[in-house]
Short mmCIF file of C-alpha atoms in Angstrom, two decimals:
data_model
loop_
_atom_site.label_atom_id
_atom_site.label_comp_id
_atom_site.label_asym_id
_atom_site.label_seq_id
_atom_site.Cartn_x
_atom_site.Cartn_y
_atom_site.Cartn_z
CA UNK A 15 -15.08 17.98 17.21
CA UNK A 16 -18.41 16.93 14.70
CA UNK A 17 -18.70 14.39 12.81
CA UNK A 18 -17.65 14.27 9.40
CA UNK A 19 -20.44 13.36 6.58
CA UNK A 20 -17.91 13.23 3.92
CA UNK A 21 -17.28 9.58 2.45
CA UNK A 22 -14.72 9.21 0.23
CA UNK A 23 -15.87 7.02 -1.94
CA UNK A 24 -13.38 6.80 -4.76
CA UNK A 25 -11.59 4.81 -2.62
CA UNK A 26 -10.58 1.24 -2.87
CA UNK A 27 -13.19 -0.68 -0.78
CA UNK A 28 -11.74 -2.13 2.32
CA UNK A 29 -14.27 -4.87 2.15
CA UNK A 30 -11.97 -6.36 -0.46
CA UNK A 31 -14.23 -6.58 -3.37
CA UNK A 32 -11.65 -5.17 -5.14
CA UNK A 33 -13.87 -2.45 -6.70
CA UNK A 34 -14.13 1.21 -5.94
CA UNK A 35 -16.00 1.80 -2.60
CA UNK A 36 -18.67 3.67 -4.64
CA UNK A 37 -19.23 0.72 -7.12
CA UNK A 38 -18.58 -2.00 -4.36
CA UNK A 39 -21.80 -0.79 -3.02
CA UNK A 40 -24.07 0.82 -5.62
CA UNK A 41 -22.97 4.77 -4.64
CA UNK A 42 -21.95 5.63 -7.99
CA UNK A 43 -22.81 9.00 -9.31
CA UNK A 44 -24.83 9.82 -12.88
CA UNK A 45 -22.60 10.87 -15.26
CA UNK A 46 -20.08 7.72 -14.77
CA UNK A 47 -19.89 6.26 -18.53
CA UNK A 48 -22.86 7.75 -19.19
CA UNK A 49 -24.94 5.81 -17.01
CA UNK A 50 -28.51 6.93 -15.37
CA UNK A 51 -28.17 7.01 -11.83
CA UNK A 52 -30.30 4.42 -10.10
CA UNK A 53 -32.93 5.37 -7.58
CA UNK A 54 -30.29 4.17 -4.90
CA UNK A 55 -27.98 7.17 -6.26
CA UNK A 56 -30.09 9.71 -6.63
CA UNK A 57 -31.55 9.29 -2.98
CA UNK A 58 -27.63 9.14 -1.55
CA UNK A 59 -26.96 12.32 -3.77
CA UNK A 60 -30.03 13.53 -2.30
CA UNK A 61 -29.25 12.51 1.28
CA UNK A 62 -25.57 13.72 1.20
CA UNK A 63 -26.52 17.13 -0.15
CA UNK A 64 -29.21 17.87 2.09
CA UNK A 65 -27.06 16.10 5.53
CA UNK A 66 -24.49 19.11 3.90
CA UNK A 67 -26.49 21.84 3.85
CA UNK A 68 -27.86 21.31 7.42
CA UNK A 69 -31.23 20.36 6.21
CA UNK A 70 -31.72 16.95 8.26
CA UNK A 71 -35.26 16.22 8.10
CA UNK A 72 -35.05 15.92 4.35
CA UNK A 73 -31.44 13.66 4.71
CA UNK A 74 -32.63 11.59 7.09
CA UNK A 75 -36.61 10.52 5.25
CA UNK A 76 -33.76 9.89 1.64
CA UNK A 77 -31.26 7.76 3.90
CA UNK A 78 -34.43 5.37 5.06
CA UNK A 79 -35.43 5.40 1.81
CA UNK A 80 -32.33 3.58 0.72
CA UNK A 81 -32.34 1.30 3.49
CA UNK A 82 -35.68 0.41 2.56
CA UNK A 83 -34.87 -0.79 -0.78
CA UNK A 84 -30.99 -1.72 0.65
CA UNK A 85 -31.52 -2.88 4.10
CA UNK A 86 -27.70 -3.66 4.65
CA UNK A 87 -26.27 -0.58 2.82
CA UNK A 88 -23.50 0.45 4.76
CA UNK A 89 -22.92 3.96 3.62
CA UNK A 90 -26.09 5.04 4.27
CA UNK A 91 -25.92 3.34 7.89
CA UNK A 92 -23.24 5.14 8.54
CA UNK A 93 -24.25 8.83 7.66
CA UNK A 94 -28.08 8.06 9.10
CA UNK A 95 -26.07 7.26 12.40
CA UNK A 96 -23.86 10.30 11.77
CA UNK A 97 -27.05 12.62 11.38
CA UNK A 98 -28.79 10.70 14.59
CA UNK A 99 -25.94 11.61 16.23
CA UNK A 100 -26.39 15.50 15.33
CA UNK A 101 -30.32 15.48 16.33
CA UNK A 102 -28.89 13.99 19.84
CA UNK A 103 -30.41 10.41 19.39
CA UNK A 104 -26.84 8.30 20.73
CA UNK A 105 -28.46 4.96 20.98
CA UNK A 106 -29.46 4.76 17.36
CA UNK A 107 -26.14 6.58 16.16
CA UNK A 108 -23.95 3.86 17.77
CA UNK A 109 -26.25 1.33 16.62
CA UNK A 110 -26.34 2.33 12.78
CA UNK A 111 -22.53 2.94 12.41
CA UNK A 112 -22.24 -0.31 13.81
CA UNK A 113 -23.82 -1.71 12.07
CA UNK A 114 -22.10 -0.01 9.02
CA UNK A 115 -19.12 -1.56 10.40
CA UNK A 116 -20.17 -5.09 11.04
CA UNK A 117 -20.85 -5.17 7.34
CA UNK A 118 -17.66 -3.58 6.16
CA UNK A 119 -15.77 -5.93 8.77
CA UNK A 120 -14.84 -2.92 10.84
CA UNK A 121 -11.91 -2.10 8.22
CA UNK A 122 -13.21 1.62 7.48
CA UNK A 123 -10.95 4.00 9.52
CA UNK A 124 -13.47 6.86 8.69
CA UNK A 125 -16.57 5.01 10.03
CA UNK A 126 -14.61 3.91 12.93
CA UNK A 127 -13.03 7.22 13.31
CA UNK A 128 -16.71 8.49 13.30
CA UNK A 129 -18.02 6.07 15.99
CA UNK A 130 -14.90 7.33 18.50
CA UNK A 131 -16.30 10.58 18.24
CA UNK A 132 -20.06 9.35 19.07
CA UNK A 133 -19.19 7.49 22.10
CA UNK A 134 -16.43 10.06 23.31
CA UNK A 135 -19.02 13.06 22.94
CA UNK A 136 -21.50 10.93 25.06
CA UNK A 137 -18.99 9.09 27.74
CA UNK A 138 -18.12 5.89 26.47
CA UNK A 139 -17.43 3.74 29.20
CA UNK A 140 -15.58 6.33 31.44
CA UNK A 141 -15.14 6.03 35.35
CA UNK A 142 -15.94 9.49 36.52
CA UNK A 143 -14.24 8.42 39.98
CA UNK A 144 -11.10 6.84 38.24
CA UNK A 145 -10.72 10.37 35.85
CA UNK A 146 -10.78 12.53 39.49
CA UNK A 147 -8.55 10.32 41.46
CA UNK A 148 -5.92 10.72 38.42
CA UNK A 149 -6.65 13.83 38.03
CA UNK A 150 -6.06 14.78 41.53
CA UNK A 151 -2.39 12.85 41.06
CA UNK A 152 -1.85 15.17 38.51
CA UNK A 153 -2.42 18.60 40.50
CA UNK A 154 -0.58 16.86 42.93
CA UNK A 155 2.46 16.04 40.77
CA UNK A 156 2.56 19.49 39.21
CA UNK A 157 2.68 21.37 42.66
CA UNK A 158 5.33 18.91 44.34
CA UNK A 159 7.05 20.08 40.95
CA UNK A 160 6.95 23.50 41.65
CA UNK A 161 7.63 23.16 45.37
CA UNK A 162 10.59 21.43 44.91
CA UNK A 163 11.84 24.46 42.39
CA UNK A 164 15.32 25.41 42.28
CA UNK A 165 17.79 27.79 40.58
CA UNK A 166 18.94 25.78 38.02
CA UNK A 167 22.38 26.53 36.14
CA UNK A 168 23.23 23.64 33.94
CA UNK A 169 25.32 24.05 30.87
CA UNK A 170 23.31 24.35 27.23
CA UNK A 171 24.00 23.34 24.45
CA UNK A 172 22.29 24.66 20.87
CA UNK A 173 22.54 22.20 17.92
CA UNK A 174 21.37 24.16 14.93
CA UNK A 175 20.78 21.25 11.78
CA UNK A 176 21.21 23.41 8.79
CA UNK A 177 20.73 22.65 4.72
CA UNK A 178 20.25 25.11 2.26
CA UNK A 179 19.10 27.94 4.27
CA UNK A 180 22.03 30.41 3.55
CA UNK A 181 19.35 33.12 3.55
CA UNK A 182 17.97 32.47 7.37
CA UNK A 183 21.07 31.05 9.17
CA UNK A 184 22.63 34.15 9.93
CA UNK A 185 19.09 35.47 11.81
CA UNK A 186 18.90 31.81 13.62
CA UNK A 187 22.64 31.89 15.02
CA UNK A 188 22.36 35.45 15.62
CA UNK A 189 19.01 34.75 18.09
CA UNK A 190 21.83 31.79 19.62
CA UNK A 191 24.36 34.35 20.67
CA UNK A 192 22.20 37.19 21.82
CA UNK A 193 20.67 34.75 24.26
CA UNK A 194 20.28 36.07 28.22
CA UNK A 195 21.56 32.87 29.59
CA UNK A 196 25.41 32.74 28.54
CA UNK A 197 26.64 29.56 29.68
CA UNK A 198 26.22 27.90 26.31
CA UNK A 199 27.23 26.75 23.29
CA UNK A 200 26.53 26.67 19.64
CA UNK A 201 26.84 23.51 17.33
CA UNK A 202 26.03 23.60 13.52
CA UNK A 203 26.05 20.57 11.76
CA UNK A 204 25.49 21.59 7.90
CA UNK A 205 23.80 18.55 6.10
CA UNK A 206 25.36 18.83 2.70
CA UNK A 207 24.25 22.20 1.37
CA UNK A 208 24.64 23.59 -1.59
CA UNK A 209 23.72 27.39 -1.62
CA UNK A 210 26.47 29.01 0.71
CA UNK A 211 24.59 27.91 4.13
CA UNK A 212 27.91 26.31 5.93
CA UNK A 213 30.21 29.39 4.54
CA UNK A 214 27.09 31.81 5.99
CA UNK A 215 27.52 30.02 9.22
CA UNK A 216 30.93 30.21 9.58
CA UNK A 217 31.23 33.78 9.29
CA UNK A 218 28.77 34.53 11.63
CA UNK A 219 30.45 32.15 14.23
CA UNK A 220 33.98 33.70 13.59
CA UNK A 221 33.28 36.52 16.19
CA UNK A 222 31.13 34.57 18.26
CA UNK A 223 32.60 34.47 22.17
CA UNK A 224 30.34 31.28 23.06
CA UNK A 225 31.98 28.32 22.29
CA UNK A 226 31.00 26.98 18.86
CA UNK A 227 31.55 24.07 16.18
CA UNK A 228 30.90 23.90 12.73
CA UNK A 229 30.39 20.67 11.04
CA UNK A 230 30.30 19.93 7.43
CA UNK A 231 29.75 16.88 5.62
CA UNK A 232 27.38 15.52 3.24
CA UNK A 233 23.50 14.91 2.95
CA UNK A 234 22.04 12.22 5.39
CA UNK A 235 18.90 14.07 6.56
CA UNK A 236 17.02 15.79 9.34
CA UNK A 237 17.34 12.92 11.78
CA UNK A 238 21.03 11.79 11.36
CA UNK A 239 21.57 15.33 11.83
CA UNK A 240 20.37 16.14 15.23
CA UNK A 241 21.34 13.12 16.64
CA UNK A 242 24.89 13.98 15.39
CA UNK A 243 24.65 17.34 16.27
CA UNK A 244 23.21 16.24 20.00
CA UNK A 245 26.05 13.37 20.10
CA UNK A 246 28.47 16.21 19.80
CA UNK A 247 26.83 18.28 23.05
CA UNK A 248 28.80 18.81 25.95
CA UNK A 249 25.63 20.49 27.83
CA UNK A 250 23.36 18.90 30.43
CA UNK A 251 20.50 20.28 28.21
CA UNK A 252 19.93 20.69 24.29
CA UNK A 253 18.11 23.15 22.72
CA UNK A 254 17.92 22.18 19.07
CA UNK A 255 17.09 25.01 16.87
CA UNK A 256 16.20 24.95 13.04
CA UNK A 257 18.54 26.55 10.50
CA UNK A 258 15.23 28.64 9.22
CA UNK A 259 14.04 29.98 12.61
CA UNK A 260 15.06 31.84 15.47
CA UNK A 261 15.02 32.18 19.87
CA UNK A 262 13.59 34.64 21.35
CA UNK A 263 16.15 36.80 23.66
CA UNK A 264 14.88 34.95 27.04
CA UNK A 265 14.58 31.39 25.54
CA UNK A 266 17.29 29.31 27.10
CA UNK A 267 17.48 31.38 30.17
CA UNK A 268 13.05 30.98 30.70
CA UNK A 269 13.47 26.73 29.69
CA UNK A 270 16.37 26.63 32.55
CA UNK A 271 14.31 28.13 35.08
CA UNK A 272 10.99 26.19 34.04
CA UNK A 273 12.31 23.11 32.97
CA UNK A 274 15.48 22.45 34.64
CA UNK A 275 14.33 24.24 37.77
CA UNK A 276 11.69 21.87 38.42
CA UNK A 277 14.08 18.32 37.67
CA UNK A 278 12.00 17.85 34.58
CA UNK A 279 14.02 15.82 31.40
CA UNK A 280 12.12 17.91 28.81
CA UNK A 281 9.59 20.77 27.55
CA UNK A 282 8.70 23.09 24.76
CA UNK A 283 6.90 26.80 24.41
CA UNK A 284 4.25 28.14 22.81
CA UNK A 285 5.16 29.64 19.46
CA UNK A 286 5.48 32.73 16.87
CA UNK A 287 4.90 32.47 13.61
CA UNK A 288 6.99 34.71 10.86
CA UNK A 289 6.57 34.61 7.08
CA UNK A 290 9.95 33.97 4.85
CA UNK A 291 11.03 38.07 5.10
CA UNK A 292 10.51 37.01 9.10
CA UNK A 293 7.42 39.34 9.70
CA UNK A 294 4.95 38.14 11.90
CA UNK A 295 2.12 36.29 10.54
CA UNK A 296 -1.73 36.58 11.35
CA UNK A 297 -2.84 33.39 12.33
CA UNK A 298 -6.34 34.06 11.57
CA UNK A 299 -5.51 34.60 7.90
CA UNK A 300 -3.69 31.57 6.98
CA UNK A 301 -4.70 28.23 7.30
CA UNK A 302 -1.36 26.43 7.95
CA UNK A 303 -0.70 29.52 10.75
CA UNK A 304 -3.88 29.05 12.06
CA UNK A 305 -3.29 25.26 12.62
CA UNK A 306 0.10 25.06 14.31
CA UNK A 307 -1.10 27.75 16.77
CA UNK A 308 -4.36 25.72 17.42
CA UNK A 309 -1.65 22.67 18.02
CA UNK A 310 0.48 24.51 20.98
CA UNK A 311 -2.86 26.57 22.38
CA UNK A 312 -4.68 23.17 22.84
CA UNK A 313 -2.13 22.06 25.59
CA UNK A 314 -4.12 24.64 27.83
CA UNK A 315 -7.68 22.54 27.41
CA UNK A 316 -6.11 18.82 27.90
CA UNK A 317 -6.33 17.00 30.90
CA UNK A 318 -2.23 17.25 30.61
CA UNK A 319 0.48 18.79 28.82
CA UNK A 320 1.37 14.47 27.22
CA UNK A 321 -2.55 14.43 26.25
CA UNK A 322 -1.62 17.55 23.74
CA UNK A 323 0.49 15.51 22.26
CA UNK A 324 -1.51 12.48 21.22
CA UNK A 325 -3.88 13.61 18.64
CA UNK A 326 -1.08 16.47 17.35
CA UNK A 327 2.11 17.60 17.21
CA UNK A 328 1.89 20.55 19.55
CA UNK A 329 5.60 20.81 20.18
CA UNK A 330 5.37 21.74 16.26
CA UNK A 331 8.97 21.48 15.18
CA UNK A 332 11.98 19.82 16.42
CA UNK A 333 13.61 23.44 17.47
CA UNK A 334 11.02 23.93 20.28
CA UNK A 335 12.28 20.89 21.96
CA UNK A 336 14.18 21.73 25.34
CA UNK A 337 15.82 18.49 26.53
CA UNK A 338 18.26 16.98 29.03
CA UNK A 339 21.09 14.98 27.70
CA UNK A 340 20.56 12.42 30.04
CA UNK A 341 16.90 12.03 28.66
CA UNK A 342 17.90 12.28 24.99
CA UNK A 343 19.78 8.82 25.70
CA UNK A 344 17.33 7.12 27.24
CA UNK A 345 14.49 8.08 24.16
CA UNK A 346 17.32 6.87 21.92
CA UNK A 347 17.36 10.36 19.90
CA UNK A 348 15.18 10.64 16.50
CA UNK A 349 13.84 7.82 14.41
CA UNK A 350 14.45 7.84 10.89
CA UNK A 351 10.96 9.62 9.56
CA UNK A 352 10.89 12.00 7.24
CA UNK A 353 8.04 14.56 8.47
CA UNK A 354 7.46 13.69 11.81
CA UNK A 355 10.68 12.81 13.52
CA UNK A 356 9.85 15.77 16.84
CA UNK A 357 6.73 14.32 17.21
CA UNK A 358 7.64 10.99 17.23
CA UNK A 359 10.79 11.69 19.35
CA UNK A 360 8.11 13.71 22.18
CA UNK A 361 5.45 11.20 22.07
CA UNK A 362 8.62 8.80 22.82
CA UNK A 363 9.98 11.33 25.39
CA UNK A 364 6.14 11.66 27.26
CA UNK A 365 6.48 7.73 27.65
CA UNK A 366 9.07 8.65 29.98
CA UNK A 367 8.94 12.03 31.65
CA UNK A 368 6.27 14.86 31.75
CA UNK A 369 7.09 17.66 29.43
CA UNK A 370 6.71 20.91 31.05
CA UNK A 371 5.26 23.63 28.57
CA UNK A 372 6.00 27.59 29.02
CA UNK A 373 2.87 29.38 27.79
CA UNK A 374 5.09 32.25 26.10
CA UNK A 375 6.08 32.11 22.92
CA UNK A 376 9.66 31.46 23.15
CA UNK A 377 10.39 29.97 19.54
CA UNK A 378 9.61 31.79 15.94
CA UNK A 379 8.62 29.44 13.42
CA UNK A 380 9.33 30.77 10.40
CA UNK A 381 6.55 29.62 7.32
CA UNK A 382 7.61 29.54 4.33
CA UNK A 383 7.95 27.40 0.79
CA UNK A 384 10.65 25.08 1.25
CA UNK A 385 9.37 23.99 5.16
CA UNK A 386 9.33 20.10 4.68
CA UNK A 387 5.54 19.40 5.91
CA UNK A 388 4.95 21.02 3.39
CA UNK A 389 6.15 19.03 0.72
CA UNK A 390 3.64 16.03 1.02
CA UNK A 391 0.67 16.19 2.88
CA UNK A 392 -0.42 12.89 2.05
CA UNK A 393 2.82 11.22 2.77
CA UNK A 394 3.25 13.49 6.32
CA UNK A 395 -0.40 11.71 7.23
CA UNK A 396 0.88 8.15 6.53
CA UNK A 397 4.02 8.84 8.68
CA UNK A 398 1.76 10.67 11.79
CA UNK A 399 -0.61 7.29 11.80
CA UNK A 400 2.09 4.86 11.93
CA UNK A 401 3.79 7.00 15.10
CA UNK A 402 0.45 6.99 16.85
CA UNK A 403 -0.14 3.32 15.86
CA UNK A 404 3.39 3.00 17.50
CA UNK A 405 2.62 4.82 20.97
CA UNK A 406 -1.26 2.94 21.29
CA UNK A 407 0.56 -0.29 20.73
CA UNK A 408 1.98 0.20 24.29
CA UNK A 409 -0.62 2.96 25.92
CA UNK A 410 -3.35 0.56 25.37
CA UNK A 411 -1.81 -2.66 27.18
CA UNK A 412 -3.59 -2.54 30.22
CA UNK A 413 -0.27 -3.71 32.47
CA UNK A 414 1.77 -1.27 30.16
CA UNK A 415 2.89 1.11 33.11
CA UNK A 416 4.83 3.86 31.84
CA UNK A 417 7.76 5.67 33.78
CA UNK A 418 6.18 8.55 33.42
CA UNK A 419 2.68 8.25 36.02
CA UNK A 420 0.94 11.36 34.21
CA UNK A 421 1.59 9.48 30.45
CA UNK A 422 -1.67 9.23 28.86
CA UNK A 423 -2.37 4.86 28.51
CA UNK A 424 -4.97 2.90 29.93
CA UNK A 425 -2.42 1.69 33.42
CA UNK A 426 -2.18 5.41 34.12
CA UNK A 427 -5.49 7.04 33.30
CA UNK A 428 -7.97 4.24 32.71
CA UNK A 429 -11.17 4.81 30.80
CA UNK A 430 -10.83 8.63 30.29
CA UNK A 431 -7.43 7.82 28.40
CA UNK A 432 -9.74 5.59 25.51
CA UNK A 433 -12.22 8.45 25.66
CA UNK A 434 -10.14 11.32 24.89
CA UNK A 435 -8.30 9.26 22.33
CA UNK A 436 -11.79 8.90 20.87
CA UNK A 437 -13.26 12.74 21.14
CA UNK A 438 -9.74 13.97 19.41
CA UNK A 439 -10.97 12.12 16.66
CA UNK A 440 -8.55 9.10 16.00
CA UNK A 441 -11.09 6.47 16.67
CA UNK A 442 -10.22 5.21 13.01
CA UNK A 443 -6.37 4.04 14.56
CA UNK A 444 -7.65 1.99 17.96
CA UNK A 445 -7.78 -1.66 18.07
CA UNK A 446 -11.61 -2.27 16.50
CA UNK A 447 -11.89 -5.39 18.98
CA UNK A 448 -11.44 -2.70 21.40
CA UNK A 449 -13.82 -0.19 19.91
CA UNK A 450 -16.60 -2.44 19.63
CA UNK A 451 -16.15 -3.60 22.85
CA UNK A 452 -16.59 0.22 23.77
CA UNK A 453 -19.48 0.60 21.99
CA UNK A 454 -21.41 -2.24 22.75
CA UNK A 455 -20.63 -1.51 26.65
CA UNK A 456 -22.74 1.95 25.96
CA UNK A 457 -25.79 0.16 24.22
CA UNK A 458 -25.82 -2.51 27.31
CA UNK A 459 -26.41 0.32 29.62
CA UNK A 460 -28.64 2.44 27.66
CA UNK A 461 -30.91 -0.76 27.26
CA UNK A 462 -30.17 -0.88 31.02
CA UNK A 463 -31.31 2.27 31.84
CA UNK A 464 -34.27 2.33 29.41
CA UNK A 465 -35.64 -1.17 31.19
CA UNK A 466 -35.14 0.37 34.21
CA UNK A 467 -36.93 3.59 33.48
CA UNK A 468 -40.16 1.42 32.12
CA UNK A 469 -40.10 -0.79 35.17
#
């Protein structure tokens, strides 16, 4: 991940001037009310556009202009130390952003997010000794996991949350009862529809021969829903399924034998994607496609299947979740959040048992209009900090020991956990006392080495 030289400065200012950040501190463009723009503007404009275009000889001379004439800007600390950063100079980019930050009272998540990434993409503070002692508990968890692997043959049960989807239910339940593993069985709760989704279901269901249940009753939203529907299970495992997307054939039967088998409480799949007539989608020419399967394909490049999970949802919806009953009790089932109730409910889950992931893609997510992260991006962001806020407040407490000994926190992993947080590029939601700390560890022992070096 790079560093971002965008600034958005029509933003309040978090200084608490009360002014735009652009006025607050002199950035604002010609044209505003007619104004000139001041030889301060024109050299940012000049700076920002050239630090853009990849030209950084010519950004870097207009940023030390302006900090000639404004020797405590902090915008144009900030992108000179995001720029020394490109060229490879560390010392000075963690040196000018903090300095951006001092001044701003370290209340800019961007310029903090931006210093995470510095000081994760040159080591921060991390033990290399502490990172291969954990990581050699991890290989060793994972293979007395698989050694200990058993045939498995708990009961399932499917809880299918449905609203307004009368024109995908019938594919979704149909994908339920055409499943390999047969000891199962299906339970719709319909959340209040209004277009012919709970009557859809029902027919379907009629002929089924796996025991089912149909509930209907009126609109209290996603996460009421599958905690009803889940309340209502019978089986040792759930395997919640959205009303708009399907199983593939070998789902149930392939999370039995990988997650069950091994004693794990929980897992999820990689995933297909399918467009609303359900044909496959090319990732590589949609955006939203393209993200979700970077989310599940980066559990292969973490340092574990729970460090996936912290900077993204990779479990992407709440259908991909495979989970025991007995584990579902102890998370406490979904929180009330709009967007982001699975993520919140695995991040949760990870606190207490390692997820297992199957590298097939067992679960078809099906993109289209209606799908509810779509409805408010800005919102959706809101909700995602305030659940990672939520899982740092404990995963940073040093004597915070999770059940789970592979959960990424500080008790389990140590340094590397702070780094990686850092490098995925969510620097702006850490504790600044702690980031600073951070930081000025890594200027101590460059100064260090560089006395050392002239000695």
């Amino acid at each position: 991940m790079t560093v971002s030289p965008d600034t958005p400065r029509n933003a309040p200012c978090p200084c608490g001037s009360g002014k735009r950040y652009k006025h607050c501190h002199g950035l604002a463009r010609e044209g505003r009310s007619g104004v000139p723009a001041t030889p301060v503007e024109e050299l940012m404009r000049r700076a920002l556009e050239a630090q853009q275009a990849r030209r950084p000889e010519e950004a870097e001379q207009a940023y030390r202009e302006v900090l000639a004439i404004l020797p405590d800007e902090p915008d144009a600390l900030h992108m000179l130390g995001v720029l020394r950063h490109d060229l490879g100079d560390v010392d000075e980019a963690i040196a000018l952003t903090m300095r951006a930050l001092d001044l701003t009272n370290w209340r800019v998540p961007f310029m903090r997010t931006n210093l995470g990434i510095i000081l994760a993409a040159h080591g921060g503070d991390v033990d290399e000794d502490e990172v291969a002692a954990m990581s050699e508990r991890h290989a060793a968890m994972l293979g007395a996991r698989q050694a200990s692997k058993r045939r498995a043959t708990p009961r399932v049960s499917v809880v299918v949350p449905a609203y307004n989807h009368a024109e995908y239910i019938e594919r979704a339940l149909a994908s339920v009862l055409s499943q390999s593993w047969r000891d199962l069985e299906v339970i719709v709760v319909d959340d209040g529809s209004t277009d012919g989704t709970a009557e859809c279901a029902e027919r379907v269901l009629a002929g089924a021969a796996l025991p089912h249940r149909l509930v209907r009753r009126g609109n209290r939203g996603a996460s009421t829903t599958l905690n009803e529907g889940a309340a209502l299970a019978t089986g040792d495992y759930v395997q919640f399924l959205n009303s708009d997307d399907w199983l593939d054939p070998r789902r149930v039967e392939r999370m039995v034998d990988e997650v069950a088998g091994v004693g794990a409480g929980w897992g999820f799949s990689a995933i297909a994607l399918a467009d609303a007539a359900g044909d496959p989608i090319d990732a590589m020419k949609n955006r939203r496609a393209f993200d979700l399967m970077c989310a599940t394909s980066s559990v292969g490049f973490r340092q574990s299947v729970g460090f996936a999970l912290i900077p993204t949802n990779a479990t992407v919806s709440s259908g991909n979740l495979f989970v025991s009953r007995a584990l579902f009790d102890r998370v406490g089932g979904f929180r009330e959040f709009r967007w982001n109730h699975d993520w919140d409910f695995a991040l949760r889950a990870l606190w207490l048992d390692e997820p297992v992931f199957v590298g097939d893609p067992l679960y078809v997510y099906r993109l289209h209009g209606s799908k509810t992260i779509d409805e408010s991006a800005d919102r959706s962001r809101e909700e995602m900090s305030a659940i990672t806020r939520d899982y740092l407040a404990y995963a940073m407490e040093e004597d915070a020991m999770p059940p789970n000994p592979l959960a990424p926190a500080v008790a389990t992993w140590g340094s590397a956990f702070l780094n990686v947080l850092l490098g995925s590029g969510i620097g702006g939601l850490v504790d600044p006392a702690v980031l600073r700390r951070v930081a000025k560890a890594k200027l101590a022992h460059a100064d260090l080495m560089a006395r050392a070096a002239a000695s």
